[in-house]
Amino acid sequence: MVEGDICDPAALAGAMQGVKHVFHEAALVSVTVSVEHPLDNDSINIRGTLNVLQAAREAGVKRVVLATSAAVYGNNPELPKRETMLPEPESPYALGKLAGEYYMKLYSHLYGLEAVSLRYFNVFGPRQDGKSMYSGVISRFADDIRQGRAPTIFGDGGQTRDFVFVKDVVQANLLAMKTDSVGKGEIFNVATGRQITLLKLWEILKGISGSDLKPGFKEARIGDIRHSVADISRIRKDLGYEPKFSMEEGLSALMDGLGKERTR
Ligand code: UD2
């Protein structure tokens, strides 16, 4: 594992000496921040990824696995989301992730660096920050329950997402790194293929925690996507990935906190 500032190519190249496998998970992670600060998004998510790839090339790294995002699909209403769909980035963040995917392909084709991109859907798990306004809904709901504070649902709660537990994301990363038949810049959805409404999510969390809090409803967020679910047949077929955690198991692990999760 390499730890280094992705905006500092020299430091990265030094840190990668002797390294064969790189998981590139670092990013400016918020769509909203990327809209407010597009130049920062460019430096971190586009130039930063290029720095990682160039350093990897110079250091003789065998393979890079990149975390990208379902954000690249944008608001195309077609469901489920397939990797063959035309990307429709609608934020600097989404555009940056898409550029990263293309750079991965280029570095594989031009320089022989093995590369695999993973498009994460809505990832959740222990230790996620639930306190920021940019936090994912599950970590916010979990934090609300811990604080005894009523959660806020934006819209009617009928919107759906494909929530994937972090250990399944780890599984996808390890398979992407180990599978010999890929490495040419392929792109894979990382999700479960399950679609769940926010109302149902809240019901499950309530059941697990025994909370009797009642959600407050507010106007839907501007630009919010109504439905999102992945087709995961490509990652199943090419990497042998199979999500192992149900929503209930993942949420129980989240509420229990680190250390008490079931391991698989
Ligand atoms: C996720 C990513 C975003 C981008 C996008 C691409 C997170 C935090 N966000 O946005 O960066 O990649 O996918 O499609 O991973 N909600 C509530 N109450 C809350 C918080 C959220 O009702 O306290 C709603 C929100 O309006 C949305 C749903 O919950 O309808 C999911 O929100 P989210 O921010 O967890 O994730 P998403 O899919 O909007």
PDB file of C-alpha atoms in Angstrom, residues 55-248:
ATOM      1  CA  ALA A  55       4.189   7.458 -10.777  1.00  0.00           C
ATOM      2  CA  ALA A  56       2.962   3.870 -11.106  1.00  0.00           C
ATOM      3  CA  ARG A  57       4.336   3.693 -14.637  1.00  0.00           C
ATOM      4  CA  GLU A  58       7.727   5.055 -13.594  1.00  0.00           C
ATOM      5  CA  ALA A  59       7.933   2.765 -10.556  1.00  0.00           C
ATOM      6  CA  GLY A  60       7.092  -0.382 -12.558  1.00  0.00           C
ATOM      7  CA  VAL A  61       3.812  -1.037 -10.721  1.00  0.00           C
ATOM      8  CA  LYS A  62       1.949  -4.063 -12.095  1.00  0.00           C
ATOM      9  CA  ARG A  63      -1.674  -2.971 -11.599  1.00  0.00           C
ATOM     10  CA  VAL A  64      -3.732   0.013 -10.453  1.00  0.00           C
ATOM     11  CA  VAL A  65      -7.353  -0.308  -9.295  1.00  0.00           C
ATOM     12  CA  LEU A  66      -9.258   2.989  -9.297  1.00  0.00           C
ATOM     13  CA  ALA A  67     -12.371   3.939  -7.324  1.00  0.00           C
ATOM     14  CA  THR A  68     -14.798   5.779  -9.568  1.00  0.00           C
ATOM     15  CA  SER A  69     -18.490   6.510  -9.076  1.00  0.00           C
ATOM     16  CA  ALA A  70     -22.027   5.857 -10.253  1.00  0.00           C
ATOM     17  CA  ALA A  71     -22.127   9.647 -10.595  1.00  0.00           C
ATOM     18  CA  VAL A  72     -20.746   9.189 -14.124  1.00  0.00           C
ATOM     19  CA  TYR A  73     -24.191   7.873 -15.197  1.00  0.00           C
ATOM     20  CA  GLY A  74     -25.790  11.224 -14.335  1.00  0.00           C
ATOM     21  CA  ASN A  75     -29.545  11.568 -14.611  1.00  0.00           C
ATOM     22  CA  ASN A  76     -30.132   9.138 -17.439  1.00  0.00           C
ATOM     23  CA  PRO A  77     -33.366   7.501 -16.219  1.00  0.00           C
ATOM     24  CA  GLU A  78     -32.585   4.112 -17.734  1.00  0.00           C
ATOM     25  CA  LEU A  79     -32.378   1.346 -15.113  1.00  0.00           C
ATOM     26  CA  PRO A  80     -30.496  -0.688 -14.130  1.00  0.00           C
ATOM     27  CA  LYS A  81     -27.274   1.193 -14.833  1.00  0.00           C
ATOM     28  CA  ARG A  82     -25.019  -0.767 -17.171  1.00  0.00           C
ATOM     29  CA  GLU A  83     -21.362  -0.055 -17.878  1.00  0.00           C
ATOM     30  CA  THR A  84     -22.194   0.095 -21.614  1.00  0.00           C
ATOM     31  CA  MET A  85     -24.470   3.131 -21.137  1.00  0.00           C
ATOM     32  CA  LEU A  86     -23.259   6.491 -22.389  1.00  0.00           C
ATOM     33  CA  PRO A  87     -21.859   8.453 -19.426  1.00  0.00           C
ATOM     34  CA  GLU A  88     -23.659  11.730 -18.690  1.00  0.00           C
ATOM     35  CA  PRO A  89     -21.518  13.514 -16.085  1.00  0.00           C
ATOM     36  CA  GLU A  90     -23.406  16.413 -14.526  1.00  0.00           C
ATOM     37  CA  SER A  91     -20.826  17.713 -12.061  1.00  0.00           C
ATOM     38  CA  PRO A  92     -17.083  18.365 -12.045  1.00  0.00           C
ATOM     39  CA  TYR A  93     -16.853  15.378  -9.697  1.00  0.00           C
ATOM     40  CA  ALA A  94     -18.519  13.017 -12.196  1.00  0.00           C
ATOM     41  CA  LEU A  95     -16.446  14.401 -15.053  1.00  0.00           C
ATOM     42  CA  GLY A  96     -13.268  13.912 -13.019  1.00  0.00           C
ATOM     43  CA  LYS A  97     -14.127  10.300 -12.263  1.00  0.00           C
ATOM     44  CA  LEU A  98     -14.877   9.674 -15.935  1.00  0.00           C
ATOM     45  CA  ALA A  99     -11.571  11.275 -16.957  1.00  0.00           C
ATOM     46  CA  GLY A 100      -9.855   8.953 -14.468  1.00  0.00           C
ATOM     47  CA  GLU A 101     -11.462   5.928 -16.118  1.00  0.00           C
ATOM     48  CA  TYR A 102     -10.245   7.085 -19.540  1.00  0.00           C
ATOM     49  CA  TYR A 103      -6.724   7.723 -18.234  1.00  0.00           C
ATOM     50  CA  MET A 104      -6.722   4.204 -16.792  1.00  0.00           C
ATOM     51  CA  LYS A 105      -7.528   2.782 -20.238  1.00  0.00           C
ATOM     52  CA  LEU A 106      -4.881   4.960 -21.881  1.00  0.00           C
ATOM     53  CA  TYR A 107      -2.143   3.959 -19.451  1.00  0.00           C
ATOM     54  CA  SER A 108      -2.990   0.331 -20.040  1.00  0.00           C
ATOM     55  CA  HIS A 109      -3.007   0.666 -23.837  1.00  0.00           C
ATOM     56  CA  LEU A 110      -0.056   3.051 -24.191  1.00  0.00           C
ATOM     57  CA  TYR A 111       2.276   1.931 -21.417  1.00  0.00           C
ATOM     58  CA  GLY A 112       1.188  -1.600 -20.485  1.00  0.00           C
ATOM     59  CA  LEU A 113       0.208  -0.630 -16.923  1.00  0.00           C
ATOM     60  CA  GLU A 114      -2.591  -2.988 -15.838  1.00  0.00           C
ATOM     61  CA  ALA A 115      -5.679  -1.009 -14.864  1.00  0.00           C
ATOM     62  CA  VAL A 116      -9.212  -1.726 -13.574  1.00  0.00           C
ATOM     63  CA  SER A 117     -11.843   0.908 -12.678  1.00  0.00           C
ATOM     64  CA  LEU A 118     -14.599   0.251 -10.144  1.00  0.00           C
ATOM     65  CA  ARG A 119     -17.754   2.367 -10.234  1.00  0.00           C
ATOM     66  CA  TYR A 120     -18.980   2.468  -6.655  1.00  0.00           C
ATOM     67  CA  PHE A 121     -22.683   2.927  -5.984  1.00  0.00           C
ATOM     68  CA  ASN A 122     -23.834   4.042  -2.478  1.00  0.00           C
ATOM     69  CA  VAL A 123     -21.182   2.633  -0.151  1.00  0.00           C
ATOM     70  CA  PHE A 124     -21.842   2.411   3.594  1.00  0.00           C
ATOM     71  CA  GLY A 125     -20.141   0.946   6.635  1.00  0.00           C
ATOM     72  CA  PRO A 126     -18.681   1.572  10.093  1.00  0.00           C
ATOM     73  CA  ARG A 127     -16.580   4.681  10.754  1.00  0.00           C
ATOM     74  CA  GLN A 128     -18.283   6.681   8.000  1.00  0.00           C
ATOM     75  CA  ASP A 129     -18.631  10.327   8.988  1.00  0.00           C
ATOM     76  CA  GLY A 130     -22.326  11.047   9.577  1.00  0.00           C
ATOM     77  CA  LYS A 131     -21.900  14.608  10.798  1.00  0.00           C
ATOM     78  CA  SER A 132     -21.272  16.494   7.595  1.00  0.00           C
ATOM     79  CA  MET A 133     -24.009  17.834   5.342  1.00  0.00           C
ATOM     80  CA  TYR A 134     -22.224  15.935   2.583  1.00  0.00           C
ATOM     81  CA  SER A 135     -22.406  12.600   4.424  1.00  0.00           C
ATOM     82  CA  GLY A 136     -24.289   9.694   2.895  1.00  0.00           C
ATOM     83  CA  VAL A 137     -27.841   9.146   4.068  1.00  0.00           C
ATOM     84  CA  ILE A 138     -27.118   5.936   5.993  1.00  0.00           C
ATOM     85  CA  SER A 139     -24.355   7.477   8.091  1.00  0.00           C
ATOM     86  CA  ARG A 140     -26.598  10.491   8.736  1.00  0.00           C
ATOM     87  CA  PHE A 141     -29.518   8.314   9.851  1.00  0.00           C
ATOM     88  CA  ALA A 142     -27.178   6.262  12.077  1.00  0.00           C
ATOM     89  CA  ASP A 143     -25.833   9.446  13.634  1.00  0.00           C
ATOM     90  CA  ASP A 144     -29.398  10.729  14.163  1.00  0.00           C
ATOM     91  CA  ILE A 145     -30.302   7.531  16.022  1.00  0.00           C
ATOM     92  CA  ARG A 146     -27.184   7.741  18.194  1.00  0.00           C
ATOM     93  CA  GLN A 147     -27.981  11.373  19.047  1.00  0.00           C
ATOM     94  CA  GLY A 148     -31.707  10.697  19.553  1.00  0.00           C
ATOM     95  CA  ARG A 149     -32.495  13.267  16.871  1.00  0.00           C
ATOM     96  CA  ALA A 150     -35.287  12.937  14.294  1.00  0.00           C
ATOM     97  CA  PRO A 151     -33.866  12.207  10.834  1.00  0.00           C
ATOM     98  CA  THR A 152     -34.711  14.326   7.817  1.00  0.00           C
ATOM     99  CA  ILE A 153     -36.010  12.749   4.640  1.00  0.00           C
ATOM    100  CA  PHE A 154     -35.691  14.956   1.573  1.00  0.00           C
ATOM    101  CA  GLY A 155     -38.724  14.342  -0.635  1.00  0.00           C
ATOM    102  CA  ASP A 156     -41.299  11.604  -0.007  1.00  0.00           C
ATOM    103  CA  GLY A 157     -38.808   8.851   0.839  1.00  0.00           C
ATOM    104  CA  GLY A 158     -39.815   6.865  -2.226  1.00  0.00           C
ATOM    105  CA  GLN A 159     -36.457   7.462  -3.923  1.00  0.00           C
ATOM    106  CA  THR A 160     -34.298   4.363  -4.233  1.00  0.00           C
ATOM    107  CA  ARG A 161     -30.596   3.575  -4.081  1.00  0.00           C
ATOM    108  CA  ASP A 162     -28.339   0.547  -4.439  1.00  0.00           C
ATOM    109  CA  PHE A 163     -26.514   0.530  -1.082  1.00  0.00           C
ATOM    110  CA  VAL A 164     -23.434  -1.671  -0.878  1.00  0.00           C
ATOM    111  CA  PHE A 165     -21.663  -2.633   2.345  1.00  0.00           C
ATOM    112  CA  VAL A 166     -17.990  -1.675   2.536  1.00  0.00           C
ATOM    113  CA  LYS A 167     -16.808  -5.299   2.912  1.00  0.00           C
ATOM    114  CA  ASP A 168     -18.391  -6.152  -0.426  1.00  0.00           C
ATOM    115  CA  VAL A 169     -16.520  -3.178  -1.887  1.00  0.00           C
ATOM    116  CA  VAL A 170     -13.312  -4.647  -0.447  1.00  0.00           C
ATOM    117  CA  GLN A 171     -14.169  -7.970  -2.071  1.00  0.00           C
ATOM    118  CA  ALA A 172     -14.567  -6.214  -5.443  1.00  0.00           C
ATOM    119  CA  ASN A 173     -11.222  -4.433  -5.019  1.00  0.00           C
ATOM    120  CA  LEU A 174      -9.335  -7.633  -4.217  1.00  0.00           C
ATOM    121  CA  LEU A 175     -10.889  -9.465  -7.168  1.00  0.00           C
ATOM    122  CA  ALA A 176     -10.110  -6.538  -9.480  1.00  0.00           C
ATOM    123  CA  MET A 177      -6.488  -6.692  -8.350  1.00  0.00           C
ATOM    124  CA  LYS A 178      -6.104 -10.484  -8.530  1.00  0.00           C
ATOM    125  CA  THR A 179      -8.024 -11.522 -11.639  1.00  0.00           C
ATOM    126  CA  ASP A 180      -5.526 -12.224 -14.429  1.00  0.00           C
ATOM    127  CA  SER A 181      -8.052 -12.078 -17.275  1.00  0.00           C
ATOM    128  CA  VAL A 182      -8.651  -8.324 -16.750  1.00  0.00           C
ATOM    129  CA  GLY A 183      -6.348  -5.300 -16.479  1.00  0.00           C
ATOM    130  CA  LYS A 184      -6.884  -3.393 -19.714  1.00  0.00           C
ATOM    131  CA  GLY A 185      -8.873  -0.529 -18.219  1.00  0.00           C
ATOM    132  CA  GLU A 186     -12.143  -2.424 -17.799  1.00  0.00           C
ATOM    133  CA  ILE A 187     -14.954  -0.725 -15.850  1.00  0.00           C
ATOM    134  CA  PHE A 188     -17.167  -2.558 -13.345  1.00  0.00           C
ATOM    135  CA  ASN A 189     -20.191  -1.476 -11.313  1.00  0.00           C
ATOM    136  CA  VAL A 190     -19.728  -2.217  -7.600  1.00  0.00           C
ATOM    137  CA  ALA A 191     -23.152  -2.579  -6.004  1.00  0.00           C
ATOM    138  CA  THR A 192     -25.673  -5.258  -5.074  1.00  0.00           C
ATOM    139  CA  GLY A 193     -28.281  -5.015  -7.826  1.00  0.00           C
ATOM    140  CA  ARG A 194     -30.874  -4.414  -5.069  1.00  0.00           C
ATOM    141  CA  GLN A 195     -33.021  -1.301  -5.020  1.00  0.00           C
ATOM    142  CA  ILE A 196     -34.349  -0.016  -1.718  1.00  0.00           C
ATOM    143  CA  THR A 197     -36.426   3.044  -0.838  1.00  0.00           C
ATOM    144  CA  LEU A 198     -35.347   5.477   1.878  1.00  0.00           C
ATOM    145  CA  LEU A 199     -38.536   4.678   3.797  1.00  0.00           C
ATOM    146  CA  LYS A 200     -37.666   0.975   3.827  1.00  0.00           C
ATOM    147  CA  LEU A 201     -34.081   1.788   4.822  1.00  0.00           C
ATOM    148  CA  TRP A 202     -35.361   3.824   7.760  1.00  0.00           C
ATOM    149  CA  GLU A 203     -37.721   0.978   8.781  1.00  0.00           C
ATOM    150  CA  ILE A 204     -34.825  -1.516   8.857  1.00  0.00           C
ATOM    151  CA  LEU A 205     -32.626   0.869  10.857  1.00  0.00           C
ATOM    152  CA  LYS A 206     -35.457   1.467  13.318  1.00  0.00           C
ATOM    153  CA  GLY A 207     -35.964  -2.268  13.753  1.00  0.00           C
ATOM    154  CA  ILE A 208     -32.257  -2.874  14.391  1.00  0.00           C
ATOM    155  CA  SER A 209     -31.815  -0.005  16.833  1.00  0.00           C
ATOM    156  CA  GLY A 210     -35.212  -0.144  18.529  1.00  0.00           C
ATOM    157  CA  SER A 211     -35.572   3.589  17.866  1.00  0.00           C
ATOM    158  CA  ASP A 212     -39.042   5.143  17.918  1.00  0.00           C
ATOM    159  CA  LEU A 213     -37.935   8.405  16.268  1.00  0.00           C
ATOM    160  CA  LYS A 214     -40.155   9.716  13.511  1.00  0.00           C
ATOM    161  CA  PRO A 215     -38.586  11.270  10.413  1.00  0.00           C
ATOM    162  CA  GLY A 216     -39.314  14.844   9.361  1.00  0.00           C
ATOM    163  CA  PHE A 217     -39.919  15.448   5.659  1.00  0.00           C
ATOM    164  CA  LYS A 218     -38.385  18.337   3.711  1.00  0.00           C
ATOM    165  CA  GLU A 219     -38.345  19.443   0.081  1.00  0.00           C
ATOM    166  CA  ALA A 220     -36.463  17.071  -2.218  1.00  0.00           C
ATOM    167  CA  ARG A 221     -32.876  18.158  -2.838  1.00  0.00           C
ATOM    168  CA  ILE A 222     -32.271  20.016  -6.072  1.00  0.00           C
ATOM    169  CA  GLY A 223     -30.676  17.703  -8.612  1.00  0.00           C
ATOM    170  CA  ASP A 224     -31.502  14.602  -6.590  1.00  0.00           C
ATOM    171  CA  ILE A 225     -31.731  11.395  -8.591  1.00  0.00           C
ATOM    172  CA  ARG A 226     -35.018   9.538  -8.073  1.00  0.00           C
ATOM    173  CA  HIS A 227     -33.886   5.964  -8.659  1.00  0.00           C
ATOM    174  CA  SER A 228     -30.505   4.264  -8.867  1.00  0.00           C
ATOM    175  CA  VAL A 229     -29.690   0.597  -9.149  1.00  0.00           C
ATOM    176  CA  ALA A 230     -26.835  -1.246 -10.818  1.00  0.00           C
ATOM    177  CA  ASP A 231     -26.671  -4.136 -13.215  1.00  0.00           C
ATOM    178  CA  ILE A 232     -23.878  -6.227 -11.688  1.00  0.00           C
ATOM    179  CA  SER A 233     -23.770  -9.000 -14.276  1.00  0.00           C
ATOM    180  CA  ARG A 234     -20.429  -7.856 -15.713  1.00  0.00           C
ATOM    181  CA  ILE A 235     -18.563  -7.935 -12.394  1.00  0.00           C
ATOM    182  CA  ARG A 236     -20.211 -11.247 -11.502  1.00  0.00           C
ATOM    183  CA  LYS A 237     -19.149 -12.821 -14.780  1.00  0.00           C
ATOM    184  CA  ASP A 238     -15.658 -11.353 -15.213  1.00  0.00           C
ATOM    185  CA  LEU A 239     -14.468 -11.155 -11.598  1.00  0.00           C
ATOM    186  CA  GLY A 240     -16.650 -13.737  -9.834  1.00  0.00           C
ATOM    187  CA  TYR A 241     -17.951 -11.033  -7.462  1.00  0.00           C
ATOM    188  CA  GLU A 242     -21.008 -11.818  -5.356  1.00  0.00           C
ATOM    189  CA  PRO A 243     -22.321  -9.395  -2.725  1.00  0.00           C
ATOM    190  CA  LYS A 244     -22.391 -11.225   0.620  1.00  0.00           C
ATOM    191  CA  PHE A 245     -24.028  -8.742   2.976  1.00  0.00           C
ATOM    192  CA  SER A 246     -27.767  -8.136   3.107  1.00  0.00           C
ATOM    193  CA  MET A 247     -28.995  -4.661   3.993  1.00  0.00           C
ATOM    194  CA  GLU A 248     -29.886  -5.915   7.488  1.00  0.00           C
TER     195      GLU A 248
END
